[in-house]
mmCIF file of C-alpha atoms and ligand atoms in Angstrom:
data_model
loop_
_atom_site.group_PDB
_atom_site.id
_atom_site.type_symbol
_atom_site.label_atom_id
_atom_site.label_comp_id
_atom_site.label_asym_id
_atom_site.label_seq_id
_atom_site.Cartn_x
_atom_site.Cartn_y
_atom_site.Cartn_z
ATOM 1 C CA MET A 1 8.418 -4.048 -271.822
ATOM 2 C CA SER A 2 5.581 -4.655 -269.398
ATOM 3 C CA GLN A 3 4.760 -2.422 -266.472
ATOM 4 C CA LEU A 4 4.002 -3.077 -262.814
ATOM 5 C CA ARG A 5 1.253 -1.058 -261.148
ATOM 6 C CA LEU A 6 0.436 -1.156 -257.476
ATOM 7 C CA ASP A 7 -3.171 -1.825 -256.505
ATOM 8 C CA PRO A 8 -3.480 0.573 -253.541
ATOM 9 C CA LEU A 9 -6.596 -1.257 -252.300
ATOM 10 C CA THR A 10 -4.757 -4.529 -251.698
ATOM 11 C CA GLY A 11 -1.075 -3.583 -251.798
ATOM 12 C CA ARG A 12 -0.534 -6.160 -254.532
ATOM 13 C CA TRP A 13 1.292 -5.590 -257.811
ATOM 14 C CA VAL A 14 -0.483 -5.975 -261.149
ATOM 15 C CA THR A 15 1.428 -6.543 -264.409
ATOM 16 C CA ILE A 16 0.287 -4.739 -267.526
ATOM 17 C CA ALA A 17 1.733 -6.785 -270.405
ATOM 18 C CA ALA A 18 0.089 -5.280 -273.428
ATOM 19 C CA GLU A 19 2.778 -6.204 -275.896
ATOM 20 C CA ARG A 20 1.102 -9.201 -277.426
ATOM 21 C CA ALA A 21 -1.400 -7.428 -279.685
ATOM 22 C CA THR A 22 -4.803 -8.502 -278.485
ATOM 23 C CA ARG A 23 -8.063 -7.658 -280.160
ATOM 24 C CA PRO A 24 -11.328 -7.733 -278.232
ATOM 25 C CA ALA A 25 -12.530 -10.687 -280.300
ATOM 26 C CA ASP A 26 -9.596 -12.734 -278.987
ATOM 27 C CA PHE A 27 -11.399 -12.893 -275.652
ATOM 28 C CA ALA A 28 -14.322 -14.801 -277.141
ATOM 29 C CA PRO A 29 -14.938 -17.944 -275.122
ATOM 30 C CA ARG A 30 -12.991 -21.071 -275.959
ATOM 31 C CA ARG A 31 -10.580 -19.335 -278.256
ATOM 32 C CA LEU A 32 -6.876 -19.707 -277.672
ATOM 33 C CA ALA A 33 -4.497 -16.783 -277.829
ATOM 34 C CA VAL A 34 -2.041 -18.963 -279.693
ATOM 35 C CA GLU A 35 -3.470 -21.750 -281.828
ATOM 36 C CA THR A 36 -1.509 -24.320 -283.710
ATOM 37 C CA GLY A 37 -2.653 -25.932 -286.919
ATOM 38 C CA PRO A 38 -1.327 -27.263 -290.180
ATOM 39 C CA ASP A 39 -0.183 -23.754 -291.129
ATOM 40 C CA ARG A 40 1.254 -23.119 -287.703
ATOM 41 C CA PRO A 41 3.182 -26.113 -286.368
ATOM 42 C CA CYS A 42 3.866 -26.542 -282.669
ATOM 43 C CA PRO A 43 7.053 -24.629 -281.773
ATOM 44 C CA PHE A 44 7.812 -27.049 -278.905
ATOM 45 C CA CYS A 45 7.864 -30.230 -281.012
ATOM 46 C CA PRO A 46 11.218 -31.744 -282.055
ATOM 47 C CA GLY A 47 12.226 -30.459 -285.472
ATOM 48 C CA HIS A 48 10.876 -26.969 -284.735
ATOM 49 C CA GLU A 49 13.622 -25.830 -282.391
ATOM 50 C CA GLU A 50 14.287 -22.892 -284.727
ATOM 51 C CA ASP A 51 10.823 -21.503 -283.952
ATOM 52 C CA THR A 52 11.832 -20.628 -280.394
ATOM 53 C CA PRO A 53 14.733 -18.494 -279.194
ATOM 54 C CA PRO A 54 17.884 -20.615 -278.667
ATOM 55 C CA ALA A 55 17.630 -23.007 -275.700
ATOM 56 C CA LEU A 56 19.041 -21.916 -272.332
ATOM 57 C CA GLU A 57 19.386 -25.555 -271.273
ATOM 58 C CA THR A 58 18.604 -28.946 -272.736
ATOM 59 C CA TYR A 59 18.429 -32.258 -270.924
ATOM 60 C CA GLY A 60 18.692 -35.649 -272.548
ATOM 61 C CA HIS A 61 21.297 -37.669 -274.352
ATOM 62 C CA ASP A 62 22.333 -38.992 -277.769
ATOM 63 C CA GLY A 63 21.752 -35.640 -279.385
ATOM 64 C CA SER A 64 18.016 -35.643 -278.711
ATOM 65 C CA TRP A 65 16.481 -33.653 -275.903
ATOM 66 C CA LEU A 66 13.925 -34.805 -273.306
ATOM 67 C CA VAL A 67 13.483 -31.488 -271.494
ATOM 68 C CA ARG A 68 14.259 -28.046 -272.899
ATOM 69 C CA VAL A 69 14.292 -24.520 -271.416
ATOM 70 C CA VAL A 70 13.854 -21.552 -273.762
ATOM 71 C CA PRO A 71 13.220 -17.824 -273.254
ATOM 72 C CA ASN A 72 9.528 -16.914 -273.631
ATOM 73 C CA LEU A 73 8.869 -15.263 -276.991
ATOM 74 C CA TYR A 74 6.299 -12.951 -275.343
ATOM 75 C CA PRO A 75 7.824 -12.281 -271.934
ATOM 76 C CA ALA A 76 5.608 -10.832 -269.223
ATOM 77 C CA PHE A 77 8.830 -9.816 -267.444
ATOM 78 C CA SER A 78 12.132 -8.834 -269.042
ATOM 79 C CA GLY A 79 15.165 -6.748 -268.196
ATOM 80 C CA SER A 80 17.741 -6.955 -265.459
ATOM 81 C CA GLY A 81 16.906 -3.918 -263.320
ATOM 82 C CA ARG A 82 15.646 -3.918 -259.764
ATOM 83 C CA LEU A 83 12.203 -2.807 -258.667
ATOM 84 C CA GLU A 84 12.378 0.923 -259.335
ATOM 85 C CA VAL A 85 9.130 2.408 -258.139
ATOM 86 C CA THR A 86 7.928 5.719 -259.501
ATOM 87 C CA ARG A 87 5.204 7.556 -257.592
ATOM 88 C CA ILE A 88 2.799 9.520 -259.719
ATOM 89 C CA GLY A 89 0.975 11.662 -257.196
ATOM 90 C CA PRO A 90 -0.534 10.380 -253.956
ATOM 91 C CA VAL A 91 -2.118 7.180 -255.319
ATOM 92 C CA PHE A 92 -0.474 5.801 -258.444
ATOM 93 C CA GLU A 93 2.776 3.845 -258.253
ATOM 94 C CA GLN A 94 4.433 2.029 -261.105
ATOM 95 C CA ALA A 95 7.653 0.203 -261.928
ATOM 96 C CA PRO A 96 9.192 -1.425 -265.018
ATOM 97 C CA GLY A 97 8.287 -5.087 -265.402
ATOM 98 C CA ASN A 98 11.870 -6.283 -265.025
ATOM 99 C CA GLY A 99 12.624 -9.957 -264.689
ATOM 100 C CA ILE A 100 12.882 -13.267 -266.520
ATOM 101 C CA HIS A 101 10.257 -15.328 -268.313
ATOM 102 C CA GLU A 102 11.193 -18.788 -269.499
ATOM 103 C CA VAL A 103 9.381 -21.791 -270.945
ATOM 104 C CA LEU A 104 10.114 -25.302 -269.771
ATOM 105 C CA VAL A 105 9.211 -27.888 -272.421
ATOM 106 C CA LEU A 106 8.441 -30.986 -270.337
ATOM 107 C CA THR A 107 8.828 -33.648 -273.008
ATOM 108 C CA PRO A 108 9.312 -33.984 -276.780
ATOM 109 C CA ARG A 109 5.886 -35.706 -276.945
ATOM 110 C CA HIS A 110 3.090 -33.360 -277.996
ATOM 111 C CA ASP A 111 -0.074 -35.133 -276.863
ATOM 112 C CA VAL A 112 0.656 -35.892 -273.233
ATOM 113 C CA GLY A 113 0.751 -34.181 -269.852
ATOM 114 C CA TRP A 114 2.811 -34.406 -266.663
ATOM 115 C CA ALA A 115 0.691 -37.474 -265.839
ATOM 116 C CA ASP A 116 2.291 -39.302 -268.778
ATOM 117 C CA LEU A 117 5.936 -38.463 -268.049
ATOM 118 C CA GLY A 118 8.284 -41.390 -267.601
ATOM 119 C CA ASP A 119 10.372 -41.749 -264.436
ATOM 120 C CA LYS A 120 13.383 -40.271 -266.188
ATOM 121 C CA GLU A 121 11.495 -37.296 -267.639
ATOM 122 C CA ALA A 122 9.810 -36.517 -264.308
ATOM 123 C CA GLY A 123 13.251 -36.407 -262.700
ATOM 124 C CA LEU A 124 14.790 -34.321 -265.481
ATOM 125 C CA VAL A 125 11.979 -31.757 -265.318
ATOM 126 C CA MET A 126 12.647 -31.254 -261.621
ATOM 127 C CA ALA A 127 16.411 -31.014 -262.260
ATOM 128 C CA ALA A 128 15.670 -28.340 -264.865
ATOM 129 C CA VAL A 129 13.476 -26.379 -262.422
ATOM 130 C CA ARG A 130 16.217 -26.599 -259.787
ATOM 131 C CA ASP A 131 18.903 -25.414 -262.231
ATOM 132 C CA ARG A 132 16.843 -22.446 -263.435
ATOM 133 C CA LEU A 133 15.937 -21.398 -259.886
ATOM 134 C CA GLU A 134 19.618 -21.515 -259.007
ATOM 135 C CA GLU A 135 20.423 -19.370 -262.037
ATOM 136 C CA HIS A 136 17.664 -16.856 -261.234
ATOM 137 C CA GLY A 137 18.948 -16.730 -257.655
ATOM 138 C CA ARG A 138 22.324 -15.537 -258.927
ATOM 139 C CA GLN A 139 20.700 -12.350 -260.162
ATOM 140 C CA SER A 140 20.331 -9.936 -257.292
ATOM 141 C CA ALA A 141 17.421 -8.045 -258.888
ATOM 142 C CA VAL A 142 15.272 -11.187 -259.074
ATOM 143 C CA ARG A 143 13.542 -11.554 -255.706
ATOM 144 C CA TYR A 144 11.289 -14.517 -256.414
ATOM 145 C CA THR A 145 10.707 -17.086 -259.156
ATOM 146 C CA GLN A 146 7.290 -18.585 -259.746
ATOM 147 C CA THR A 147 7.317 -21.964 -261.490
ATOM 148 C CA ILE A 148 4.000 -23.103 -262.952
ATOM 149 C CA VAL A 149 2.491 -25.683 -265.256
ATOM 150 C CA ASN A 150 -0.882 -24.847 -266.804
ATOM 151 C CA HIS A 151 -2.654 -27.833 -268.339
ATOM 152 C CA GLY A 152 -5.707 -27.275 -270.533
ATOM 153 C CA ARG A 153 -7.251 -24.060 -271.766
ATOM 154 C CA GLU A 154 -9.429 -23.505 -268.675
ATOM 155 C CA ALA A 155 -6.156 -23.417 -266.730
ATOM 156 C CA GLY A 156 -4.655 -20.811 -269.029
ATOM 157 C CA ALA A 157 -2.494 -22.953 -271.317
ATOM 158 C CA SER A 158 -2.209 -21.322 -274.725
ATOM 159 C CA LEU A 159 -0.309 -24.173 -276.362
ATOM 160 C CA GLU A 160 -1.197 -27.848 -276.146
ATOM 161 C CA HIS A 161 2.367 -29.163 -275.949
ATOM 162 C CA PRO A 162 3.110 -29.891 -272.278
ATOM 163 C CA HIS A 163 5.165 -27.035 -270.896
ATOM 164 C CA GLY A 164 5.764 -25.049 -267.777
ATOM 165 C CA GLN A 165 6.912 -21.496 -267.165
ATOM 166 C CA LEU A 166 9.418 -19.877 -264.851
ATOM 167 C CA LEU A 167 8.806 -16.228 -264.040
ATOM 168 C CA GLY A 168 11.556 -14.419 -262.157
ATOM 169 C CA ILE A 169 10.177 -11.177 -260.749
ATOM 170 C CA PRO A 170 11.681 -8.163 -258.948
ATOM 171 C CA PHE A 171 9.424 -8.383 -255.860
ATOM 172 C CA VAL A 172 8.034 -11.006 -253.480
ATOM 173 C CA PRO A 173 4.387 -11.441 -254.540
ATOM 174 C CA GLY A 174 1.383 -11.158 -252.232
ATOM 175 C CA GLU A 175 0.545 -14.857 -252.242
ATOM 176 C CA LEU A 176 4.064 -15.706 -251.071
ATOM 177 C CA LEU A 177 4.023 -12.954 -248.453
ATOM 178 C CA ASP A 178 0.787 -14.453 -247.124
ATOM 179 C CA GLU A 179 2.334 -17.928 -246.924
ATOM 180 C CA LEU A 180 5.522 -16.563 -245.320
ATOM 181 C CA ASP A 181 3.249 -14.921 -242.743
ATOM 182 C CA GLY A 182 1.587 -18.292 -242.190
ATOM 183 C CA PHE A 183 4.931 -19.956 -241.408
ATOM 184 C CA ALA A 184 5.930 -17.102 -239.074
ATOM 185 C CA ARG A 185 2.533 -17.122 -237.331
ATOM 186 C CA PHE A 186 2.724 -20.887 -236.777
ATOM 187 C CA ALA A 187 6.210 -20.582 -235.298
ATOM 188 C CA ARG A 188 5.001 -17.891 -232.885
ATOM 189 C CA THR A 189 1.974 -19.975 -231.914
ATOM 190 C CA ALA A 190 4.142 -23.042 -231.421
ATOM 191 C CA ALA A 191 6.506 -21.008 -229.246
ATOM 192 C CA ALA A 192 3.687 -19.646 -227.122
ATOM 193 C CA GLY A 193 1.977 -23.020 -226.818
ATOM 194 C CA SER A 194 3.158 -26.382 -225.584
ATOM 195 C CA GLY A 195 5.865 -27.109 -228.147
ATOM 196 C CA ILE A 196 8.965 -27.226 -225.978
ATOM 197 C CA GLY A 197 11.348 -27.675 -228.876
ATOM 198 C CA ALA A 198 9.844 -24.740 -230.678
ATOM 199 C CA LEU A 199 9.943 -22.630 -227.520
ATOM 200 C CA ALA A 200 13.631 -23.382 -227.014
ATOM 201 C CA ASP A 201 14.319 -22.607 -230.621
ATOM 202 C CA VAL A 202 12.647 -19.242 -230.546
ATOM 203 C CA GLU A 203 13.801 -18.097 -227.118
ATOM 204 C CA GLY A 204 17.341 -19.334 -227.519
ATOM 205 C CA GLY A 205 17.638 -18.252 -231.079
ATOM 206 C CA ALA A 206 19.219 -15.051 -232.139
ATOM 207 C CA ASP A 207 16.694 -15.403 -234.905
ATOM 208 C CA ALA A 208 13.034 -15.587 -234.033
ATOM 209 C CA GLU A 209 12.621 -15.548 -237.800
ATOM 210 C CA GLY A 210 14.139 -18.991 -237.981
ATOM 211 C CA GLY A 211 17.459 -20.735 -238.390
ATOM 212 C CA ALA A 212 18.352 -23.688 -240.528
ATOM 213 C CA ASP A 213 17.483 -26.223 -237.836
ATOM 214 C CA ASP A 214 14.054 -24.990 -236.842
ATOM 215 C CA VAL A 215 12.194 -28.039 -238.092
ATOM 216 C CA GLY A 216 10.281 -28.248 -234.801
ATOM 217 C CA ALA A 217 8.524 -25.001 -235.566
ATOM 218 C CA CYS A 218 7.907 -25.590 -239.252
ATOM 219 C CA LEU A 219 4.271 -25.462 -240.274
ATOM 220 C CA LEU A 220 4.555 -27.984 -243.101
ATOM 221 C CA CYS A 221 6.762 -30.419 -241.139
ATOM 222 C CA GLN A 222 3.968 -30.352 -238.550
ATOM 223 C CA VAL A 223 1.327 -30.898 -241.245
ATOM 224 C CA VAL A 224 3.242 -33.930 -242.576
ATOM 225 C CA GLU A 225 3.362 -35.456 -239.094
ATOM 226 C CA LEU A 226 -0.321 -34.820 -238.334
ATOM 227 C CA GLU A 227 -1.623 -35.946 -241.721
ATOM 228 C CA ARG A 228 0.403 -39.155 -241.570
ATOM 229 C CA ASP A 229 -1.106 -39.857 -238.142
ATOM 230 C CA ALA A 230 -4.628 -39.091 -239.290
ATOM 231 C CA GLY A 231 -4.261 -40.811 -242.667
ATOM 232 C CA HIS A 232 -7.636 -39.942 -244.146
ATOM 233 C CA ARG A 233 -6.484 -36.943 -246.190
ATOM 234 C CA VAL A 234 -3.408 -38.731 -247.581
ATOM 235 C CA VAL A 235 -3.484 -39.463 -251.311
ATOM 236 C CA LEU A 236 0.066 -40.840 -251.610
ATOM 237 C CA ASP A 237 2.960 -41.359 -249.234
ATOM 238 C CA THR A 238 6.217 -42.447 -250.861
ATOM 239 C CA GLY A 239 8.172 -42.040 -247.654
ATOM 240 C CA THR A 240 10.035 -39.099 -249.213
ATOM 241 C CA VAL A 241 7.018 -37.170 -250.472
ATOM 242 C CA LEU A 242 3.535 -36.822 -249.013
ATOM 243 C CA VAL A 243 0.555 -35.873 -251.196
ATOM 244 C CA ILE A 244 -2.557 -34.779 -249.307
ATOM 245 C CA CYS A 245 -5.861 -33.081 -249.907
ATOM 246 C CA PRO A 246 -5.218 -30.312 -247.390
ATOM 247 C CA PHE A 247 -7.589 -29.820 -244.439
ATOM 248 C CA TRP A 248 -8.191 -26.277 -245.731
ATOM 249 C CA SER A 249 -8.771 -27.253 -249.413
ATOM 250 C CA GLY A 250 -10.565 -24.433 -251.185
ATOM 251 C CA SER A 251 -11.492 -26.360 -254.330
ATOM 252 C CA PRO A 252 -12.445 -29.947 -255.252
ATOM 253 C CA TYR A 253 -9.544 -32.428 -255.464
ATOM 254 C CA GLU A 254 -6.975 -29.757 -254.684
ATOM 255 C CA MET A 255 -3.724 -31.430 -253.586
ATOM 256 C CA LEU A 256 -0.622 -30.354 -251.730
ATOM 257 C CA VAL A 257 2.646 -32.128 -252.542
ATOM 258 C CA VAL A 258 5.130 -31.870 -249.676
ATOM 259 C CA PRO A 259 8.672 -33.235 -249.781
ATOM 260 C CA VAL A 260 9.154 -34.647 -246.277
ATOM 261 C CA GLY A 261 12.753 -33.440 -245.937
ATOM 262 C CA HIS A 262 12.693 -29.909 -244.508
ATOM 263 C CA GLU A 263 14.145 -27.408 -246.973
ATOM 264 C CA ARG A 264 13.186 -23.802 -247.655
ATOM 265 C CA HIS A 265 14.498 -23.540 -251.180
ATOM 266 C CA LEU A 266 13.615 -25.986 -253.943
ATOM 267 C CA ALA A 267 17.026 -25.176 -255.452
ATOM 268 C CA ARG A 268 18.701 -26.647 -252.342
ATOM 269 C CA ALA A 269 16.646 -29.856 -252.235
ATOM 270 C CA THR A 270 18.547 -33.126 -252.626
ATOM 271 C CA PRO A 271 18.484 -34.769 -256.067
ATOM 272 C CA ALA A 272 16.640 -37.730 -254.524
ATOM 273 C CA ASP A 273 13.899 -35.467 -253.099
ATOM 274 C CA LEU A 274 13.540 -33.649 -256.417
ATOM 275 C CA VAL A 275 13.176 -36.860 -258.408
ATOM 276 C CA ALA A 276 10.711 -38.260 -255.871
ATOM 277 C CA THR A 277 8.647 -35.053 -256.011
ATOM 278 C CA GLY A 278 8.508 -35.125 -259.828
ATOM 279 C CA ARG A 279 7.260 -38.711 -259.749
ATOM 280 C CA ALA A 280 4.783 -38.093 -256.913
ATOM 281 C CA LEU A 281 3.359 -35.179 -258.914
ATOM 282 C CA ARG A 282 3.045 -37.466 -261.919
ATOM 283 C CA ASP A 283 1.295 -40.159 -259.861
ATOM 284 C CA ALA A 284 -1.055 -37.646 -258.203
ATOM 285 C CA LEU A 285 -2.031 -36.182 -261.596
ATOM 286 C CA THR A 286 -2.570 -39.694 -262.990
ATOM 287 C CA ARG A 287 -4.996 -40.421 -260.143
ATOM 288 C CA LEU A 288 -6.784 -37.147 -260.768
ATOM 289 C CA GLN A 289 -7.132 -38.007 -264.447
ATOM 290 C CA GLN A 290 -8.365 -41.527 -263.706
ATOM 291 C CA LEU A 291 -10.964 -40.134 -261.323
ATOM 292 C CA VAL A 292 -12.343 -37.084 -263.128
ATOM 293 C CA GLY A 293 -10.973 -37.364 -266.682
ATOM 294 C CA ASP A 294 -8.634 -35.000 -268.508
ATOM 295 C CA VAL A 295 -9.458 -31.864 -266.514
ATOM 296 C CA ALA A 296 -7.534 -28.636 -266.729
ATOM 297 C CA TYR A 297 -5.258 -27.927 -263.785
ATOM 298 C CA ASN A 298 -2.532 -25.630 -262.506
ATOM 299 C CA VAL A 299 0.612 -26.918 -260.848
ATOM 300 C CA VAL A 300 2.101 -24.165 -258.674
ATOM 301 C CA PHE A 301 5.555 -24.492 -257.123
ATOM 302 C CA HIS A 302 6.215 -22.490 -253.969
ATOM 303 C CA THR A 303 9.749 -22.002 -252.739
ATOM 304 C CA ALA A 304 11.325 -19.412 -250.438
ATOM 305 C CA PRO A 305 12.181 -16.088 -252.103
ATOM 306 C CA HIS A 306 15.748 -15.787 -253.409
ATOM 307 C CA HIS A 307 18.307 -14.155 -251.074
ATOM 308 C CA ASP A 308 15.994 -14.818 -248.126
ATOM 309 C CA ASP A 309 16.209 -17.028 -245.048
ATOM 310 C CA ALA A 310 12.711 -16.597 -243.676
ATOM 311 C CA ARG A 311 10.851 -19.663 -242.442
ATOM 312 C CA PHE A 312 9.473 -21.721 -245.309
ATOM 313 C CA HIS A 313 9.219 -25.294 -246.588
ATOM 314 C CA TRP A 314 8.988 -25.684 -250.349
ATOM 315 C CA HIS A 315 5.945 -27.468 -251.734
ATOM 316 C CA VAL A 316 3.719 -27.808 -254.794
ATOM 317 C CA HIS A 317 0.000 -27.085 -255.168
ATOM 318 C CA ILE A 318 -2.143 -28.986 -257.669
ATOM 319 C CA VAL A 319 -5.317 -27.024 -258.383
ATOM 320 C CA PRO A 320 -7.804 -28.722 -260.737
ATOM 321 C CA ARG A 321 -9.982 -26.226 -262.606
ATOM 322 C CA ILE A 322 -13.251 -28.002 -261.983
ATOM 323 C CA THR A 323 -15.383 -25.268 -260.491
ATOM 324 C CA SER A 324 -15.265 -21.604 -261.387
ATOM 325 C CA TYR A 325 -14.073 -18.735 -259.273
ATOM 326 C CA ALA A 326 -17.347 -16.796 -259.092
ATOM 327 C CA GLY A 327 -18.520 -13.508 -257.616
ATOM 328 C CA PHE A 328 -18.488 -14.455 -253.957
ATOM 329 C CA GLU A 329 -14.934 -15.794 -254.207
ATOM 330 C CA GLN A 330 -13.890 -12.730 -256.193
ATOM 331 C CA GLY A 331 -15.489 -10.402 -253.678
ATOM 332 C CA THR A 332 -14.281 -12.037 -250.490
ATOM 333 C CA GLY A 333 -11.347 -14.285 -251.302
ATOM 334 C CA VAL A 334 -13.371 -16.933 -249.440
ATOM 335 C CA ARG A 335 -13.699 -20.057 -251.534
ATOM 336 C CA ILE A 336 -16.635 -22.442 -251.376
ATOM 337 C CA ASN A 337 -15.527 -26.045 -251.871
ATOM 338 C CA ILE A 338 -18.270 -28.524 -252.721
ATOM 339 C CA VAL A 339 -16.118 -31.647 -252.132
ATOM 340 C CA ALA A 340 -14.733 -32.191 -248.639
ATOM 341 C CA PRO A 341 -10.984 -32.953 -248.756
ATOM 342 C CA GLU A 342 -11.494 -36.140 -246.727
ATOM 343 C CA SER A 343 -13.839 -37.464 -249.393
ATOM 344 C CA ALA A 344 -11.616 -36.171 -252.230
ATOM 345 C CA ALA A 345 -8.591 -38.007 -250.762
ATOM 346 C CA ALA A 346 -10.562 -41.233 -250.330
ATOM 347 C CA GLN A 347 -11.627 -41.082 -253.989
ATOM 348 C CA LEU A 348 -8.120 -40.234 -255.232
ATOM 349 C CA ARG A 349 -6.659 -43.098 -253.150
ATOM 350 C CA ALA A 350 -9.064 -45.685 -254.529
ATOM 351 C CA PRO A 351 -7.613 -47.720 -257.416
HETATM 352 ZN ZN1 ZN B 401 4.262 -30.035 -279.831
HETATM 353 ZN ZN1 ZN B 402 9.567 -28.047 -242.705
HETATM 354 ZN ZN1 ZN B 403 2.047 -22.599 -251.273
#
């Protein structure tokens, strides 16, 4: 069982997951925590289903699976309790690392990535993410679920076989709180400024925190409109999904994938929007690969916290691991990006 500890300097939770026995030598550069080889076959390949805990869900037909969800063998979060914080004196606070940790095997094919998924697989992966988020949302102790795909060792992947992870945790994490603040701040600014629709929404609304129809004051709906008008940071526009290099990109070739239809929760998105997002992600990653080669990257899904109706618009970040997060970034949280997003988008758009 892992443990949560509160960093009193930042107010953010840290997870101590010391269960997977790690020796100092395991941190040597370029070494994987979990290697596969002839003596250790890939547990995510077809034929090795017995090497993982029994599947929670499988997707496919004719007895063979295309997408598979299994519990993580080394969960960073496990247990069904709520966030039960224990104070140890005036500074130290801890809580059990309750939650859910699942692995999403993206395809039966070992040597590919999201960029190589077929139309059907890309859709099924998104259906699987939706289904798991829905399931996590049924558990009152799970406050937020982070869905990620790490590709390549520099991005943290410990197994080559393309897979993602779903981590259901008993608190809303700092990064999400910051983004939720961003949506709320934009709505307030819009209300105070010239946006008449937004003003009416906020003043007339019993809920300054947002109702279901507050598209006019949604930060990302506004971004979609402005970026479509401007055009030069757009990588792809399928009509249903917009992929941009955001104005505020902190790293080279960073992309933001925004389903155009306003929806807070990924789990409530329409099947058509989910399929379109899976394919747009695939196409964006293919362009990235064509441009810079097989780089490591993180795909980070952001959706509104469970049991929560705050302002939000679900979206996906693609963060290529091209440059390192060095001392200045570590010290300040201020990133230095050596490729302007306008130029990154132009390069990613080019055939
Ligand atoms: Zn494999
Ligand atoms: Zn929106
Ligand atoms: Zn986000």
